[in-house]
Amino acid sequence: MSKEVTFSIIKPNAMKKNVIGKIVDKFESNGLKIAGMKIMKISKSKAEEFYAEHSARPFFGELVEFMTSSPVVVMALAGENAVLKNREIMGATDPSKAAEGTIRKVFGDSMGENAVHGSDSIDSAKRELALFFENNEICNS
Ligand code: ADP
Ligand code: MG
């Protein structure tokens, strides 16, 4: 087991449902700690950089449009095996295939509007955290 920090976003469709607290509770009650958190509006250029790996996919334009359509919450989540644990708490990308009780099952609306983002590896987490947080905005102790 190793202590990790991963990156999470509460996406615009979940923000519109006013469920920041309910989503944060899922992380906390499953053993992750909120080590950094802010509400912000993501710029188009930042969203394009963040999702660069998907730039050739047909849904890329729609995804950037969606992620910049309202404020979001960006978070650093810390804990044992935080990257994998967060992916388990989130559930599958497609909410209709996500396990019962996962965030995407409960709050996701569609493949695109699936309530939360979570880093898929330690390397992705490092890259994504650096895009949205200064070092002194992550307090992991
Ligand atoms: P995940 O968010 O589970 O890591 P991906 O990295 O594959 O999933 O995709 C990034 C995001 O792009 C998804 O969370 C979703 O919002 C969007 N997305 C992925 N596949 C599709 C699709 N087929 N149609 C629309 N949006 C999609
Ligand atoms: Mg991904």
PDB file of N, CA, C and O in Angstrom, residues 70-105:
ATOM      1  N   SER A  70     -19.876  25.648 -17.050  1.00  0.00           N
ATOM      2  CA  SER A  70     -20.221  26.195 -15.727  1.00  0.00           C
ATOM      3  C   SER A  70     -19.000  26.006 -14.833  1.00  0.00           C
ATOM      4  O   SER A  70     -18.063  25.295 -15.206  1.00  0.00           O
ATOM      5  N   PRO A  71     -19.028  26.602 -13.635  1.00  0.00           N
ATOM      6  CA  PRO A  71     -17.927  26.324 -12.711  1.00  0.00           C
ATOM      7  C   PRO A  71     -17.878  24.832 -12.362  1.00  0.00           C
ATOM      8  O   PRO A  71     -18.879  24.112 -12.506  1.00  0.00           O
ATOM      9  N   VAL A  72     -16.717  24.406 -11.913  1.00  0.00           N
ATOM     10  CA  VAL A  72     -16.498  23.032 -11.470  1.00  0.00           C
ATOM     11  C   VAL A  72     -15.797  23.104 -10.107  1.00  0.00           C
ATOM     12  O   VAL A  72     -15.353  24.168  -9.694  1.00  0.00           O
ATOM     13  N   VAL A  73     -15.702  21.957  -9.431  1.00  0.00           N
ATOM     14  CA  VAL A  73     -14.838  21.853  -8.249  1.00  0.00           C
ATOM     15  C   VAL A  73     -13.641  20.991  -8.630  1.00  0.00           C
ATOM     16  O   VAL A  73     -13.823  19.889  -9.170  1.00  0.00           O
ATOM     17  N   VAL A  74     -12.442  21.512  -8.422  1.00  0.00           N
ATOM     18  CA  VAL A  74     -11.232  20.696  -8.620  1.00  0.00           C
ATOM     19  C   VAL A  74     -10.698  20.308  -7.245  1.00  0.00           C
ATOM     20  O   VAL A  74     -10.711  21.117  -6.314  1.00  0.00           O
ATOM     21  N   MET A  75     -10.270  19.049  -7.126  1.00  0.00           N
ATOM     22  CA  MET A  75      -9.813  18.531  -5.831  1.00  0.00           C
ATOM     23  C   MET A  75      -8.542  17.706  -5.961  1.00  0.00           C
ATOM     24  O   MET A  75      -8.348  17.015  -6.966  1.00  0.00           O
ATOM     25  N   ALA A  76      -7.732  17.764  -4.906  1.00  0.00           N
ATOM     26  CA  ALA A  76      -6.651  16.808  -4.708  1.00  0.00           C
ATOM     27  C   ALA A  76      -7.130  15.858  -3.617  1.00  0.00           C
ATOM     28  O   ALA A  76      -7.532  16.296  -2.535  1.00  0.00           O
ATOM     29  N   LEU A  77      -7.131  14.557  -3.919  1.00  0.00           N
ATOM     30  CA  LEU A  77      -7.599  13.533  -2.970  1.00  0.00           C
ATOM     31  C   LEU A  77      -6.408  12.693  -2.537  1.00  0.00           C
ATOM     32  O   LEU A  77      -5.684  12.163  -3.387  1.00  0.00           O
ATOM     33  N   ALA A  78      -6.225  12.560  -1.233  1.00  0.00           N
ATOM     34  CA  ALA A  78      -5.057  11.842  -0.708  1.00  0.00           C
ATOM     35  C   ALA A  78      -5.478  10.608   0.072  1.00  0.00           C
ATOM     36  O   ALA A  78      -6.539  10.587   0.704  1.00  0.00           O
ATOM     37  N   GLY A  79      -4.642   9.583   0.008  1.00  0.00           N
ATOM     38  CA  GLY A  79      -4.888   8.378   0.801  1.00  0.00           C
ATOM     39  C   GLY A  79      -4.150   7.187   0.234  1.00  0.00           C
ATOM     40  O   GLY A  79      -3.463   7.292  -0.790  1.00  0.00           O
ATOM     41  N   GLU A  80      -4.306   6.042   0.912  1.00  0.00           N
ATOM     42  CA  GLU A  80      -3.695   4.799   0.429  1.00  0.00           C
ATOM     43  C   GLU A  80      -4.295   4.445  -0.930  1.00  0.00           C
ATOM     44  O   GLU A  80      -5.519   4.427  -1.079  1.00  0.00           O
ATOM     45  N   ASN A  81      -3.443   4.176  -1.898  1.00  0.00           N
ATOM     46  CA  ASN A  81      -3.898   3.793  -3.249  1.00  0.00           C
ATOM     47  C   ASN A  81      -4.982   4.730  -3.786  1.00  0.00           C
ATOM     48  O   ASN A  81      -5.985   4.280  -4.358  1.00  0.00           O
ATOM     49  N   ALA A  82      -4.774   6.033  -3.601  1.00  0.00           N
ATOM     50  CA  ALA A  82      -5.825   7.011  -3.909  1.00  0.00           C
ATOM     51  C   ALA A  82      -6.265   6.978  -5.379  1.00  0.00           C
ATOM     52  O   ALA A  82      -7.442   7.182  -5.673  1.00  0.00           O
ATOM     53  N   VAL A  83      -5.324   6.707  -6.300  1.00  0.00           N
ATOM     54  CA  VAL A  83      -5.685   6.734  -7.729  1.00  0.00           C
ATOM     55  C   VAL A  83      -6.744   5.671  -8.021  1.00  0.00           C
ATOM     56  O   VAL A  83      -7.822   5.976  -8.557  1.00  0.00           O
ATOM     57  N   LEU A  84      -6.451   4.441  -7.639  1.00  0.00           N
ATOM     58  CA  LEU A  84      -7.378   3.329  -7.906  1.00  0.00           C
ATOM     59  C   LEU A  84      -8.639   3.442  -7.059  1.00  0.00           C
ATOM     60  O   LEU A  84      -9.756   3.214  -7.542  1.00  0.00           O
ATOM     61  N   LYS A  85      -8.467   3.835  -5.798  1.00  0.00           N
ATOM     62  CA  LYS A  85      -9.625   3.954  -4.913  1.00  0.00           C
ATOM     63  C   LYS A  85     -10.615   4.986  -5.468  1.00  0.00           C
ATOM     64  O   LYS A  85     -11.827   4.751  -5.495  1.00  0.00           O
ATOM     65  N   ASN A  86     -10.085   6.120  -5.949  1.00  0.00           N
ATOM     66  CA  ASN A  86     -10.970   7.143  -6.527  1.00  0.00           C
ATOM     67  C   ASN A  86     -11.711   6.589  -7.742  1.00  0.00           C
ATOM     68  O   ASN A  86     -12.915   6.810  -7.893  1.00  0.00           O
ATOM     69  N   ARG A  87     -11.004   5.831  -8.602  1.00  0.00           N
ATOM     70  CA  ARG A  87     -11.663   5.261  -9.792  1.00  0.00           C
ATOM     71  C   ARG A  87     -12.788   4.308  -9.368  1.00  0.00           C
ATOM     72  O   ARG A  87     -13.827   4.240 -10.019  1.00  0.00           O
ATOM     73  N   GLU A  88     -12.576   3.586  -8.282  1.00  0.00           N
ATOM     74  CA  GLU A  88     -13.624   2.665  -7.800  1.00  0.00           C
ATOM     75  C   GLU A  88     -14.826   3.435  -7.248  1.00  0.00           C
ATOM     76  O   GLU A  88     -15.974   3.064  -7.502  1.00  0.00           O
ATOM     77  N   ILE A  89     -14.555   4.503  -6.520  1.00  0.00           N
ATOM     78  CA  ILE A  89     -15.642   5.303  -5.935  1.00  0.00           C
ATOM     79  C   ILE A  89     -16.443   5.994  -7.045  1.00  0.00           C
ATOM     80  O   ILE A  89     -17.657   6.148  -6.961  1.00  0.00           O
ATOM     81  N   MET A  90     -15.724   6.405  -8.128  1.00  0.00           N
ATOM     82  CA  MET A  90     -16.378   7.076  -9.264  1.00  0.00           C
ATOM     83  C   MET A  90     -17.288   6.141 -10.044  1.00  0.00           C
ATOM     84  O   MET A  90     -18.373   6.523 -10.465  1.00  0.00           O
ATOM     85  N   GLY A  91     -16.822   4.932 -10.328  1.00  0.00           N
ATOM     86  CA  GLY A  91     -17.543   4.012 -11.202  1.00  0.00           C
ATOM     87  C   GLY A  91     -17.148   4.163 -12.657  1.00  0.00           C
ATOM     88  O   GLY A  91     -16.356   5.039 -13.019  1.00  0.00           O
ATOM     89  N   ALA A  92     -17.707   3.298 -13.505  1.00  0.00           N
ATOM     90  CA  ALA A  92     -17.341   3.243 -14.928  1.00  0.00           C
ATOM     91  C   ALA A  92     -17.679   4.544 -15.647  1.00  0.00           C
ATOM     92  O   ALA A  92     -18.583   5.286 -15.240  1.00  0.00           O
ATOM     93  N   THR A  93     -16.945   4.799 -16.749  1.00  0.00           N
ATOM     94  CA  THR A  93     -17.138   6.023 -17.536  1.00  0.00           C
ATOM     95  C   THR A  93     -18.603   6.199 -17.946  1.00  0.00           C
ATOM     96  O   THR A  93     -19.143   7.308 -17.888  1.00  0.00           O
ATOM     97  N   ASP A  94     -19.229   5.108 -18.385  1.00  0.00           N
ATOM     98  CA  ASP A  94     -20.638   5.153 -18.793  1.00  0.00           C
ATOM     99  C   ASP A  94     -21.516   4.910 -17.562  1.00  0.00           C
ATOM    100  O   ASP A  94     -21.519   3.796 -17.016  1.00  0.00           O
ATOM    101  N   PRO A  95     -22.257   5.927 -17.110  1.00  0.00           N
ATOM    102  CA  PRO A  95     -23.046   5.770 -15.876  1.00  0.00           C
ATOM    103  C   PRO A  95     -23.992   4.575 -15.909  1.00  0.00           C
ATOM    104  O   PRO A  95     -24.240   3.956 -14.864  1.00  0.00           O
ATOM    105  N   SER A  96     -24.482   4.206 -17.083  1.00  0.00           N
ATOM    106  CA  SER A  96     -25.417   3.073 -17.150  1.00  0.00           C
ATOM    107  C   SER A  96     -24.713   1.744 -16.876  1.00  0.00           C
ATOM    108  O   SER A  96     -25.357   0.745 -16.576  1.00  0.00           O
ATOM    109  N   LYS A  97     -23.370   1.758 -16.965  1.00  0.00           N
ATOM    110  CA  LYS A  97     -22.605   0.538 -16.679  1.00  0.00           C
ATOM    111  C   LYS A  97     -21.897   0.609 -15.321  1.00  0.00           C
ATOM    112  O   LYS A  97     -21.219  -0.344 -14.922  1.00  0.00           O
ATOM    113  N   ALA A  98     -22.036   1.727 -14.639  1.00  0.00           N
ATOM    114  CA  ALA A  98     -21.337   1.911 -13.355  1.00  0.00           C
ATOM    115  C   ALA A  98     -22.005   1.095 -12.255  1.00  0.00           C
ATOM    116  O   ALA A  98     -23.221   0.889 -12.269  1.00  0.00           O
ATOM    117  N   ALA A  99     -21.195   0.629 -11.304  1.00  0.00           N
ATOM    118  CA  ALA A  99     -21.713  -0.189 -10.197  1.00  0.00           C
ATOM    119  C   ALA A  99     -22.633   0.637  -9.299  1.00  0.00           C
ATOM    120  O   ALA A  99     -22.479   1.860  -9.173  1.00  0.00           O
ATOM    121  N   GLU A 100     -23.570  -0.074  -8.670  1.00  0.00           N
ATOM    122  CA  GLU A 100     -24.502   0.566  -7.725  1.00  0.00           C
ATOM    123  C   GLU A 100     -23.733   1.342  -6.662  1.00  0.00           C
ATOM    124  O   GLU A 100     -22.737   0.848  -6.140  1.00  0.00           O
ATOM    125  N   GLY A 101     -24.221   2.539  -6.359  1.00  0.00           N
ATOM    126  CA  GLY A 101     -23.633   3.318  -5.275  1.00  0.00           C
ATOM    127  C   GLY A 101     -22.436   4.151  -5.673  1.00  0.00           C
ATOM    128  O   GLY A 101     -21.973   4.972  -4.888  1.00  0.00           O
ATOM    129  N   THR A 102     -21.905   3.953  -6.890  1.00  0.00           N
ATOM    130  CA  THR A 102     -20.785   4.790  -7.319  1.00  0.00           C
ATOM    131  C   THR A 102     -21.305   6.183  -7.695  1.00  0.00           C
ATOM    132  O   THR A 102     -22.497   6.368  -7.973  1.00  0.00           O
ATOM    133  N   ILE A 103     -20.385   7.154  -7.704  1.00  0.00           N
ATOM    134  CA  ILE A 103     -20.789   8.539  -7.983  1.00  0.00           C
ATOM    135  C   ILE A 103     -21.419   8.640  -9.373  1.00  0.00           C
ATOM    136  O   ILE A 103     -22.441   9.318  -9.565  1.00  0.00           O
ATOM    137  N   ARG A 104     -20.812   7.976 -10.355  1.00  0.00           N
ATOM    138  CA  ARG A 104     -21.348   8.094 -11.713  1.00  0.00           C
ATOM    139  C   ARG A 104     -22.705   7.411 -11.840  1.00  0.00           C
ATOM    140  O   ARG A 104     -23.559   7.856 -12.609  1.00  0.00           O
ATOM    141  N   LYS A 105     -22.920   6.326 -11.121  1.00  0.00           N
ATOM    142  CA  LYS A 105     -24.231   5.660 -11.141  1.00  0.00           C
ATOM    143  C   LYS A 105     -25.296   6.584 -10.560  1.00  0.00           C
ATOM    144  O   LYS A 105     -26.388   6.725 -11.097  1.00  0.00           O
TER     145      LYS A 105
END
